[in-house]
Coordinates of C-alpha atoms in Angstrom, one line a residue:
Chain A
M30 CA -6.0 -63.0 -0.6
T31 CA -8.3 -61.4 -3.2
A32 CA -7.4 -60.5 -6.7
S33 CA -7.4 -56.8 -7.0
G34 CA -10.0 -55.5 -9.4
P35 CA -9.3 -52.4 -11.5
D36 CA -12.1 -50.4 -9.8
P37 CA -13.2 -51.9 -6.5
V38 CA -16.6 -50.7 -5.3
I39 CA -15.8 -51.7 -1.7
R40 CA -12.3 -52.0 -0.3
M41 CA -11.6 -53.0 3.3
E42 CA -8.1 -52.9 4.7
G43 CA -7.4 -54.5 8.1
L44 CA -10.9 -53.5 9.1
T45 CA -11.3 -54.2 12.7
K46 CA -14.1 -53.5 15.2
Y47 CA -14.2 -54.3 18.9
Y48 CA -17.1 -53.5 21.1
G49 CA -15.3 -52.8 24.3
R50 CA -13.4 -56.0 24.7
S51 CA -15.8 -58.2 22.7
R52 CA -14.9 -59.1 19.1
G53 CA -16.8 -57.7 16.2
I54 CA -14.5 -58.3 13.2
V55 CA -10.7 -58.6 13.1
D56 CA -8.4 -57.5 10.3
V57 CA -10.8 -58.0 7.4
D58 CA -9.3 -57.4 4.0
L59 CA -11.7 -57.5 1.2
E60 CA -12.4 -56.1 -2.2
V61 CA -15.7 -56.2 -4.0
R62 CA -15.6 -55.5 -7.8
R63 CA -17.9 -53.4 -9.8
G64 CA -20.7 -55.3 -11.4
E65 CA -20.5 -58.4 -9.3
V66 CA -22.9 -60.0 -6.8
F67 CA -20.8 -60.7 -3.7
G68 CA -22.1 -63.0 -1.0
F69 CA -20.9 -62.5 2.5
L70 CA -21.4 -65.7 4.3
G71 CA -21.2 -66.8 7.9
P72 CA -23.3 -68.0 10.8
N73 CA -25.1 -65.6 13.1
G74 CA -22.7 -63.6 15.2
A75 CA -19.8 -64.1 12.8
G76 CA -19.5 -60.3 12.1
K77 CA -21.6 -59.8 8.9
T78 CA -23.8 -57.1 10.3
T79 CA -20.8 -55.4 12.0
T80 CA -19.0 -55.2 8.7
I81 CA -22.1 -53.8 6.9
R82 CA -22.7 -51.2 9.7
L83 CA -19.1 -50.1 9.5
L84 CA -19.5 -49.6 5.7
L85 CA -22.5 -47.4 6.4
D86 CA -20.8 -45.4 9.2
L87 CA -23.4 -46.4 11.7
I88 CA -20.5 -47.6 13.8
R89 CA -16.8 -46.6 13.6
P90 CA -13.8 -49.0 13.1
T91 CA -11.4 -49.7 16.0
R92 CA -8.7 -49.7 13.3
G93 CA -8.2 -50.3 9.6
R94 CA -10.2 -48.6 7.0
A95 CA -13.0 -49.0 4.5
E96 CA -13.6 -47.3 1.2
I97 CA -16.7 -47.4 -0.9
L98 CA -16.8 -46.0 -4.4
R99 CA -13.5 -44.4 -3.6
L100 CA -15.2 -42.4 -0.8
D101 CA -14.8 -42.4 2.9
P102 CA -17.8 -43.8 4.8
R103 CA -17.6 -41.1 7.4
R104 CA -16.3 -38.0 5.7
D105 CA -18.2 -38.4 2.5
R106 CA -21.3 -40.0 4.0
V107 CA -23.9 -37.8 2.2
A108 CA -22.3 -38.0 -1.2
L109 CA -21.8 -41.8 -0.7
H110 CA -25.3 -42.5 0.6
R111 CA -26.8 -40.9 -2.4
R112 CA -25.2 -43.6 -4.5
I113 CA -25.8 -46.7 -2.4
S114 CA -28.8 -48.3 -0.6
Y115 CA -29.1 -50.6 2.4
L116 CA -31.5 -53.1 3.7
S117 CA -31.1 -53.7 7.4
G118 CA -31.2 -57.3 8.7
E119 CA -33.6 -56.4 11.4
L120 CA -35.7 -54.0 9.4
T121 CA -37.8 -51.6 11.5
L122 CA -39.6 -48.7 9.9
W123 CA -42.0 -46.1 11.3
G124 CA -45.0 -48.3 12.2
D125 CA -47.7 -45.7 11.7
L126 CA -46.8 -45.0 8.1
T127 CA -48.2 -47.0 5.2
G128 CA -45.9 -48.6 2.7
A129 CA -46.6 -45.8 0.2
Q130 CA -45.8 -43.2 2.8
L131 CA -42.6 -44.9 3.9
L132 CA -41.3 -45.2 0.4
R133 CA -42.2 -41.6 -0.3
Y134 CA -40.4 -40.5 2.8
L135 CA -37.3 -42.5 2.1
G136 CA -37.4 -41.4 -1.6
N137 CA -37.6 -37.8 -0.5
L138 CA -34.7 -38.2 1.8
R139 CA -32.8 -39.6 -1.1
G140 CA -33.7 -36.6 -3.3
G141 CA -36.8 -38.0 -4.9
V142 CA -37.7 -41.3 -6.5
G143 CA -40.0 -41.5 -9.4
R144 CA -43.6 -42.5 -8.6
E145 CA -43.7 -44.8 -11.6
E146 CA -40.6 -46.7 -10.6
L147 CA -42.0 -47.2 -7.1
G148 CA -45.2 -48.5 -8.5
R149 CA -43.5 -50.9 -10.8
L150 CA -41.3 -52.3 -8.0
A151 CA -44.3 -52.6 -5.7
D152 CA -46.2 -54.5 -8.3
R153 CA -43.4 -56.9 -8.9
L154 CA -43.2 -57.8 -5.3
Q155 CA -47.0 -57.8 -4.9
L156 CA -46.7 -55.2 -2.2
D157 CA -49.7 -53.8 -0.3
L158 CA -48.9 -50.1 -0.1
A159 CA -52.0 -49.0 1.7
R160 CA -51.5 -50.7 5.1
P161 CA -49.6 -49.3 7.9
F162 CA -46.2 -50.9 8.4
K163 CA -46.9 -52.2 11.9
A164 CA -49.9 -54.2 10.5
L165 CA -47.8 -56.0 7.9
S166 CA -46.5 -59.6 8.2
R167 CA -42.8 -60.1 8.5
G168 CA -42.6 -61.1 4.8
N169 CA -44.5 -58.0 3.7
K170 CA -42.3 -55.7 5.9
Q171 CA -39.3 -57.2 4.2
K172 CA -40.8 -56.4 0.8
I173 CA -41.0 -52.8 1.7
G174 CA -37.4 -52.9 2.6
L175 CA -36.5 -54.5 -0.7
V176 CA -38.3 -51.9 -2.7
A177 CA -36.5 -49.2 -0.7
A178 CA -33.2 -50.9 -1.4
F179 CA -33.7 -51.3 -5.1
M180 CA -35.5 -48.0 -5.9
G181 CA -33.5 -45.1 -7.4
R182 CA -30.9 -47.3 -9.2
P183 CA -28.2 -47.3 -6.6
E184 CA -24.7 -48.1 -7.7
L185 CA -24.2 -50.4 -4.8
V186 CA -27.0 -52.3 -3.1
I187 CA -26.1 -53.6 0.4
L188 CA -28.4 -56.2 1.7
D189 CA -28.2 -57.7 5.2
E190 CA -29.9 -61.1 5.2
P191 CA -32.3 -60.0 2.4
T192 CA -34.3 -63.2 1.9
S193 CA -35.3 -64.0 5.5
G194 CA -39.0 -64.2 5.7
L195 CA -39.8 -64.1 2.0
D196 CA -42.1 -66.7 0.5
P197 CA -40.6 -68.7 -2.5
L198 CA -42.4 -66.7 -5.2
I199 CA -41.2 -63.4 -3.9
Q200 CA -37.8 -65.0 -3.5
Q201 CA -37.7 -65.6 -7.2
E202 CA -38.7 -62.0 -7.9
F203 CA -36.0 -60.9 -5.6
E204 CA -33.4 -62.9 -7.5
R205 CA -34.6 -61.3 -10.7
L206 CA -34.1 -57.9 -9.2
V207 CA -30.5 -58.9 -8.2
E208 CA -29.9 -60.2 -11.7
E209 CA -31.1 -56.9 -13.2
V210 CA -28.7 -54.9 -11.0
R211 CA -25.8 -57.1 -12.1
A212 CA -26.9 -56.9 -15.8
D213 CA -26.9 -53.2 -15.4
G214 CA -23.3 -53.2 -14.3
R215 CA -24.2 -52.2 -10.8
T216 CA -23.0 -54.1 -7.7
V217 CA -24.7 -56.1 -4.9
F218 CA -23.2 -57.0 -1.6
L219 CA -25.4 -59.3 0.4
S220 CA -24.9 -61.3 3.5
S221 CA -26.5 -64.6 4.4
H222 CA -26.3 -67.5 6.6
I223 CA -28.5 -69.5 4.3
L224 CA -26.1 -70.9 1.7
P225 CA -28.4 -72.3 -1.0
E226 CA -29.8 -68.8 -1.5
V227 CA -26.3 -67.5 -2.2
E228 CA -25.0 -70.3 -4.3
H229 CA -26.8 -69.4 -7.5
L230 CA -27.0 -65.7 -7.0
C231 CA -23.4 -64.8 -6.3
D232 CA -20.3 -64.5 -8.5
R233 CA -18.0 -64.6 -5.5
V234 CA -18.4 -65.3 -1.8
G235 CA -16.4 -64.4 1.3
I236 CA -16.7 -66.6 4.3
I237 CA -16.5 -65.0 7.7
R238 CA -16.3 -66.8 10.9
E239 CA -15.8 -65.5 14.4
G240 CA -14.9 -62.1 13.0
R241 CA -12.2 -63.3 10.6
L242 CA -12.5 -63.6 6.9
L243 CA -11.6 -67.2 6.1
T244 CA -11.6 -67.1 2.3
V245 CA -12.9 -65.3 -0.7
E246 CA -13.6 -67.4 -3.8
A247 CA -15.5 -67.5 -7.0
V248 CA -18.5 -69.7 -6.5
A249 CA -17.5 -71.7 -9.5
D250 CA -14.0 -72.4 -8.1
L251 CA -15.4 -73.2 -4.8
K252 CA -17.6 -75.8 -6.3
K253 CA -14.9 -77.1 -8.6
R254 CA -12.4 -77.6 -5.8
A255 CA -15.3 -79.3 -4.3
L256 CA -15.9 -81.2 -1.3
R257 CA -17.1 -84.5 -2.7
R258 CA -19.3 -87.1 -1.1
L259 CA -18.5 -90.5 -2.4
E260 CA -20.0 -93.9 -2.0
I261 CA -17.9 -96.9 -3.0
D262 CA -19.5 -100.3 -3.5
F263 CA -17.1 -103.2 -2.9
A264 CA -17.5 -106.9 -3.9
A265 CA -16.7 -108.0 -0.3
P266 CA -16.7 -106.4 3.2
V267 CA -13.7 -104.1 3.7
P268 CA -11.9 -103.1 6.9
A269 CA -12.8 -99.6 8.1
D270 CA -9.3 -98.8 9.3
A271 CA -8.1 -99.0 5.7
F272 CA -10.0 -95.8 5.0
V273 CA -10.1 -93.9 8.3
G274 CA -7.3 -91.4 8.5
L275 CA -6.5 -91.1 4.8
S276 CA -5.5 -87.7 3.8
G277 CA -8.4 -85.5 2.9
V278 CA -10.9 -88.2 3.7
R279 CA -13.4 -87.9 6.5
D280 CA -16.8 -88.9 7.8
V281 CA -16.0 -92.5 6.9
T282 CA -18.7 -95.1 7.5
V283 CA -18.3 -98.7 6.5
H284 CA -21.4 -100.9 6.2
D285 CA -20.7 -104.4 4.8
G286 CA -19.1 -103.7 1.5
I287 CA -20.2 -100.1 1.2
V288 CA -17.9 -97.2 2.2
R289 CA -19.3 -93.7 2.4
C290 CA -17.1 -90.7 3.0
T291 CA -16.5 -87.1 2.0
V292 CA -13.3 -86.0 0.4
L293 CA -11.8 -82.5 0.5
G294 CA -9.4 -81.8 -2.4
S295 CA -7.4 -84.7 -4.0
L296 CA -9.0 -88.1 -4.5
D297 CA -5.6 -89.8 -4.9
A298 CA -5.2 -91.4 -1.5
L299 CA -8.8 -92.8 -1.5
V300 CA -8.6 -94.1 -5.1
K301 CA -5.3 -95.9 -4.4
T302 CA -6.6 -97.5 -1.2
A303 CA -9.9 -98.5 -2.9
A304 CA -7.9 -100.2 -5.7
R305 CA -6.6 -102.7 -3.2
F306 CA -10.0 -104.2 -3.1
E307 CA -12.5 -105.3 -5.8
V308 CA -14.6 -102.2 -6.6
R309 CA -18.1 -102.7 -8.0
D310 CA -19.2 -99.1 -8.3
I311 CA -18.5 -95.6 -7.3
H312 CA -21.1 -92.9 -6.8
A313 CA -20.3 -89.2 -6.4
I314 CA -23.0 -87.2 -4.8
E315 CA -22.9 -83.5 -5.6
T316 CA -22.3 -81.3 -2.6
S317 CA -23.9 -78.1 -1.8
L318 CA -22.1 -75.0 -0.9
E319 CA -23.4 -75.6 2.6
E320 CA -21.3 -78.7 2.9
I321 CA -18.2 -77.0 1.5
F322 CA -18.9 -74.2 3.9
L323 CA -19.1 -76.5 6.9
A324 CA -16.0 -78.3 5.7
Y325 CA -14.2 -75.0 5.9
Y326 CA -15.2 -74.6 9.4
G327 CA -13.8 -77.9 10.4
E328 CA -10.6 -77.5 8.4
E329 CA -9.8 -73.9 9.1
A330 CA -6.1 -74.6 9.2
N331 CA -6.2 -76.3 5.8
I332 CA -8.0 -73.3 4.4
H333 CA -5.4 -70.9 5.6
A334 CA -2.7 -73.0 4.0
A335 CA -4.7 -73.2 0.7
A336 CA -5.6 -69.5 0.5
Chain B
M16 CA -46.2 -32.9 2.6
L17 CA -45.1 -33.9 6.1
L18 CA -42.9 -36.5 4.7
R19 CA -40.6 -34.1 2.8
N20 CA -37.8 -34.1 5.3
V21 CA -36.7 -35.1 8.8
F22 CA -37.9 -31.8 10.3
L23 CA -41.5 -32.1 9.0
K24 CA -41.6 -35.9 9.7
S25 CA -40.5 -35.1 13.3
L26 CA -43.3 -32.5 13.6
R27 CA -45.7 -35.1 12.3
D28 CA -44.5 -37.6 14.9
L29 CA -45.0 -35.0 17.6
R30 CA -48.4 -33.8 16.6
W31 CA -50.5 -35.8 19.0
P32 CA -48.3 -35.4 22.1
T33 CA -48.2 -31.7 21.3
F34 CA -51.9 -31.4 20.8
W35 CA -52.9 -33.4 23.9
T36 CA -50.4 -31.8 26.3
G37 CA -51.3 -28.3 24.9
L38 CA -55.0 -29.0 25.3
G39 CA -54.5 -30.2 28.9
L40 CA -52.4 -27.1 29.8
G41 CA -54.8 -24.8 27.9
I42 CA -57.8 -26.2 29.9
L43 CA -55.9 -25.8 33.1
G44 CA -55.1 -22.2 32.3
F45 CA -58.7 -21.5 31.5
Y46 CA -59.8 -23.2 34.6
F47 CA -57.6 -21.2 36.9
M48 CA -58.6 -17.9 35.4
W49 CA -62.2 -19.0 35.7
L50 CA -61.6 -19.7 39.4
F51 CA -59.8 -16.5 40.0
P52 CA -62.8 -14.1 40.6
T53 CA -64.2 -16.5 43.2
I54 CA -61.0 -17.3 45.0
G55 CA -59.6 -13.8 44.7
K56 CA -62.5 -12.4 46.7
M57 CA -61.9 -14.8 49.5
M58 CA -59.7 -12.5 51.5
D59 CA -59.9 -15.0 54.3
L60 CA -57.9 -17.4 52.2
Q61 CA -55.2 -14.8 51.7
S62 CA -54.9 -14.3 55.5
I63 CA -54.8 -18.0 56.0
L64 CA -52.0 -18.2 53.5
D65 CA -50.2 -15.3 55.1
A66 CA -50.4 -17.3 58.4
F67 CA -48.7 -20.3 56.7
P68 CA -45.2 -21.1 58.0
P69 CA -42.6 -19.7 55.7
A70 CA -41.4 -23.1 54.6
L71 CA -44.8 -24.1 53.3
R72 CA -45.3 -20.7 51.7
A73 CA -42.0 -21.0 49.9
L74 CA -43.0 -24.3 48.4
I75 CA -46.3 -23.0 47.0
G76 CA -45.0 -19.8 45.5
G77 CA -43.0 -17.9 48.0
Q78 CA -43.3 -14.2 48.3
L79 CA -45.0 -14.0 44.9
I80 CA -48.4 -15.1 46.3
D81 CA -51.0 -12.4 46.3
L82 CA -54.4 -13.9 45.7
G83 CA -55.9 -10.5 45.2
S84 CA -54.3 -10.0 41.7
P85 CA -54.6 -12.3 38.7
A86 CA -50.8 -12.3 38.4
G87 CA -50.3 -13.3 42.0
F88 CA -53.0 -15.9 41.6
L89 CA -51.2 -17.5 38.6
N90 CA -47.9 -17.2 40.5
M91 CA -49.3 -19.5 43.1
E92 CA -51.5 -21.9 41.1
L93 CA -49.9 -22.4 37.7
F94 CA -46.5 -21.1 37.3
P95 CA -44.3 -22.3 40.2
L96 CA -44.9 -26.0 39.8
M97 CA -47.6 -27.0 37.4
L98 CA -46.1 -25.4 34.4
P99 CA -42.5 -26.5 34.8
L100 CA -43.7 -30.0 35.6
I101 CA -46.0 -30.3 32.5
L102 CA -44.1 -28.2 30.0
G103 CA -40.7 -29.4 31.3
G104 CA -42.0 -33.0 31.4
F105 CA -43.1 -32.6 27.8
A106 CA -39.8 -31.3 26.6
I107 CA -37.9 -34.0 28.4
G108 CA -40.1 -36.7 27.0
V109 CA -39.9 -35.6 23.4
A110 CA -36.2 -34.8 23.6
S111 CA -35.4 -38.2 24.9
G112 CA -37.3 -39.7 22.0
A113 CA -35.4 -37.7 19.3
T114 CA -32.5 -40.0 18.8
A115 CA -32.6 -42.5 21.6
G116 CA -36.2 -43.4 20.8
E117 CA -35.5 -44.1 17.2
E118 CA -32.3 -45.9 18.1
A119 CA -34.2 -48.2 20.5
R120 CA -36.8 -48.9 17.9
G121 CA -34.2 -49.5 15.2
T122 CA -35.4 -46.9 12.8
L123 CA -32.3 -44.7 13.3
D124 CA -30.2 -47.2 11.2
V125 CA -32.6 -46.7 8.3
L126 CA -32.6 -42.9 8.7
L127 CA -28.8 -42.6 8.8
A128 CA -28.3 -45.0 5.9
E129 CA -30.0 -42.2 3.8
P130 CA -27.9 -39.3 2.6
L131 CA -28.1 -37.2 5.8
E132 CA -25.4 -35.9 8.1
R133 CA -25.9 -37.0 11.7
W134 CA -25.7 -33.5 12.9
A135 CA -28.4 -32.5 10.4
V136 CA -30.8 -35.2 11.6
L137 CA -30.3 -34.1 15.2
T138 CA -30.7 -30.4 14.3
E139 CA -33.9 -31.0 12.3
K140 CA -35.4 -33.0 15.2
T141 CA -34.4 -30.4 17.7
V142 CA -36.0 -27.6 15.8
A143 CA -39.2 -29.7 15.7
I144 CA -39.0 -30.2 19.4
V145 CA -38.5 -26.5 20.1
L146 CA -41.5 -25.6 17.9
A147 CA -43.7 -28.3 19.6
T148 CA -42.8 -26.9 23.0
I149 CA -43.6 -23.4 21.9
I150 CA -46.9 -24.6 20.5
V151 CA -47.8 -26.3 23.9
A152 CA -47.0 -23.0 25.7
A153 CA -49.2 -21.1 23.2
F154 CA -52.1 -23.4 24.0
L155 CA -51.7 -22.4 27.6
L156 CA -51.6 -18.7 26.7
V157 CA -54.9 -19.1 24.8
G158 CA -56.4 -20.9 27.8
V159 CA -55.4 -18.2 30.2
W160 CA -56.5 -15.5 27.9
G161 CA -59.8 -17.2 27.2
G162 CA -60.4 -17.7 30.9
A163 CA -59.7 -14.1 31.7
A164 CA -61.9 -12.9 28.8
F165 CA -64.7 -15.2 29.9
T166 CA -64.7 -13.9 33.5
G167 CA -63.9 -10.3 32.5
T168 CA -60.7 -10.4 34.5
D169 CA -58.2 -7.6 33.8
L170 CA -55.1 -9.5 33.0
A171 CA -51.8 -8.1 31.7
L172 CA -51.4 -10.5 28.8
D173 CA -47.9 -9.2 28.0
K174 CA -46.8 -10.2 31.4
V175 CA -48.3 -13.7 31.0
V176 CA -46.4 -13.9 27.7
A177 CA -43.2 -13.0 29.6
G178 CA -43.8 -15.7 32.1
L179 CA -44.5 -18.2 29.3
V180 CA -41.3 -17.2 27.5
V181 CA -39.1 -18.0 30.5
G182 CA -41.3 -21.0 31.2
T183 CA -40.7 -22.3 27.7
L184 CA -37.0 -21.6 28.0
L185 CA -36.9 -23.4 31.3
A186 CA -38.5 -26.4 29.7
L187 CA -36.1 -26.2 26.8
A188 CA -33.1 -26.0 29.2
F189 CA -34.2 -29.3 30.6
G190 CA -34.9 -30.6 27.1
G191 CA -31.3 -29.6 26.1
I192 CA -29.9 -31.6 29.0
T193 CA -32.0 -34.6 28.0
L194 CA -30.9 -34.4 24.5
A195 CA -27.3 -34.4 25.5
I196 CA -27.6 -37.4 27.8
A197 CA -29.7 -39.3 25.2
A198 CA -27.2 -38.5 22.5
F199 CA -24.2 -39.8 24.5
T200 CA -25.8 -42.8 26.1
G201 CA -28.4 -43.8 23.5
S202 CA -30.7 -44.7 26.4
R203 CA -34.0 -43.0 26.6
A204 CA -34.6 -44.2 30.2
T205 CA -31.3 -42.8 31.4
A206 CA -31.9 -39.5 29.8
I207 CA -35.4 -39.2 31.3
G208 CA -34.3 -40.5 34.7
I209 CA -31.3 -38.2 35.2
T210 CA -33.0 -35.0 33.8
G211 CA -36.2 -35.7 35.7
A212 CA -34.2 -36.1 39.0
L213 CA -32.4 -32.9 38.1
L214 CA -35.7 -31.0 37.6
V215 CA -37.0 -32.1 41.0
A216 CA -33.7 -31.4 42.8
T217 CA -33.2 -28.0 41.3
Y218 CA -36.8 -27.1 42.0
F219 CA -36.3 -27.8 45.7
I220 CA -33.0 -26.0 45.8
N221 CA -34.7 -22.9 44.5
A222 CA -37.9 -23.2 46.5
L223 CA -36.2 -23.9 49.9
A224 CA -33.4 -21.4 49.3
P225 CA -35.1 -18.6 51.2
M226 CA -35.1 -20.7 54.4
V227 CA -31.9 -22.7 54.1
E228 CA -28.8 -20.7 54.0
S229 CA -26.7 -23.4 52.5
L230 CA -29.2 -23.8 49.6
N231 CA -29.4 -20.0 49.2
Q232 CA -25.7 -20.0 48.4
I233 CA -26.1 -22.4 45.6
R234 CA -29.4 -21.1 44.4
G235 CA -27.8 -19.8 41.2
I236 CA -27.2 -23.3 39.9
S237 CA -30.9 -24.0 39.8
P238 CA -32.6 -23.2 36.5
F239 CA -35.7 -22.3 38.5
F240 CA -33.9 -19.3 40.0
Y241 CA -33.8 -17.8 36.5
Y242 CA -37.4 -18.7 35.9
L243 CA -39.6 -16.8 38.3
G244 CA -36.7 -15.1 40.2
H245 CA -37.6 -11.7 38.9
D246 CA -41.4 -12.3 38.9
P247 CA -42.1 -11.9 35.2
L248 CA -45.8 -12.0 35.8
R249 CA -45.5 -8.6 37.4
N250 CA -42.3 -7.2 36.1
G251 CA -42.2 -8.6 32.6
L252 CA -39.3 -10.4 30.9
D253 CA -35.9 -10.3 32.5
L254 CA -33.5 -10.6 29.6
G255 CA -30.7 -11.8 31.8
D256 CA -32.7 -14.7 33.2
A257 CA -34.0 -15.6 29.7
A258 CA -30.4 -15.6 28.4
V259 CA -29.2 -17.9 31.1
L260 CA -31.9 -20.5 30.4
A261 CA -31.4 -20.2 26.7
V262 CA -27.7 -20.7 27.1
V263 CA -28.3 -23.9 29.1
A264 CA -30.6 -25.2 26.3
V265 CA -28.1 -24.3 23.5
V266 CA -25.2 -25.8 25.4
G267 CA -27.2 -29.0 25.9
F268 CA -27.9 -29.2 22.2
A269 CA -24.3 -28.5 21.3
V270 CA -23.1 -31.3 23.6
S271 CA -25.7 -33.6 22.1
L272 CA -24.3 -32.9 18.6
V273 CA -20.8 -33.9 19.7
G274 CA -22.1 -37.0 21.4
F275 CA -24.3 -38.1 18.6
E276 CA -21.6 -37.5 15.9
R277 CA -18.9 -39.6 17.5
R278 CA -20.8 -42.5 18.9
D279 CA -21.5 -46.1 17.6
L280 CA -25.2 -46.5 17.1
A281 CA -26.9 -49.5 18.7
A282 CA -27.9 -52.1 16.3

């Protein structure tokens, strides 16, 4: 399904996790390449956090395997964790410690992080380091987690829902941090259920639903292959049944002489049908990844055929 | 300084529970030694106690009661029930918090995402717990010593130390069991519940054994049997008893390592 990079940072082969009888993830094959920003997309409960926790050896796979930086998550955990960092989706830290103390503690556990680097990161995110963690707002807690994830120049930064709770300005700074990691040749693996956030950040995205990886694609390709929303303006009213049921065409609404629909893949059928009537105008409305994403969910069978 | 590693951080987390429990026990120890001269002279009380039905006597200290000597007095007032309850309760409480507490709060994910082996995290936390338990016992020693010095009571301090050593080992034995249950289940409440029930049940097995033949036969399964069985306050430390309790604690810890190493952590 995925093109095999020369030096994958993350490789999952048939990675599967059941919690008793309930599904976590099933047969996930995925490679993340060095130097890319990879978005792991899916709604809540799809298996994003399960996948990440398997990579970190917080839980163990039912079957299949994962490899990070050519190391085994369980056997080589200490060597591996020195080179990666992680931001939990539901970040909880020791509430009585201040931001400065938390970052010092985590830095110590990691073998020491420069005071200067910490200060610089904290400044960029406008972090209040003096207050105890439990007294911070959700957004400020998240900032502490972000500093912890980016400090010490990890080769791989794993972020579970990193932008939840950040205000827009901080979001921008976060995006710059991600860019810097990419520019540095290091790798970011981030999960999200908020697609617009991923669209401009990621090189490639994997879409996971109900524990199964549906597709992995370059963001550029995904947008090119596009789901298009079209509005066709006819000179006279047209019958709806002419457009409903055309291949790749859906969400058809006909109002007087105006037909609105979305098209997945080829426009051929729609254009040929429209040509039977007098066309005044055609508008294409650019679709967000969100819509592409939702289209995948509706057309799961098509996607498997296409992939 | 206390944020250097998991061990020091754990000590830091335990500093207030350790201080307050220690202070409480220390004051209690002082108080009993301060009472001793008054009560020890009330020979009437001893004769009343001697007239108690054996079952009741057994519950409050058995054959060890002798109000005329400071050791006998402590054997009745402090050591049989108060010390195991408070020191054992402390060890159970902090042991249940070591991994299960962090797991419930969600901080264990953060900790184990750092370059640390699971067994190392559990070991560092356990060493901190052992140290904290010893510190609480030391507070008690200071209290008892202070009370004896204050009232001019002639107390064999080495024997008190012997009693506290087995007392601490008893607490750590229950702490080890707690650690094992917590590591396997990840549930703090389960660990406290089961071990707490075990503490009460084994206390009664040992206390009632002299009267009930069926209990007497199984007395050896009770950790309490190895605690005051050889009357350390009069006879000093019995190494065999101490070893049994230490083995229970160590086995509990070893089991917890296995359980913690292989389990999926709760999200």
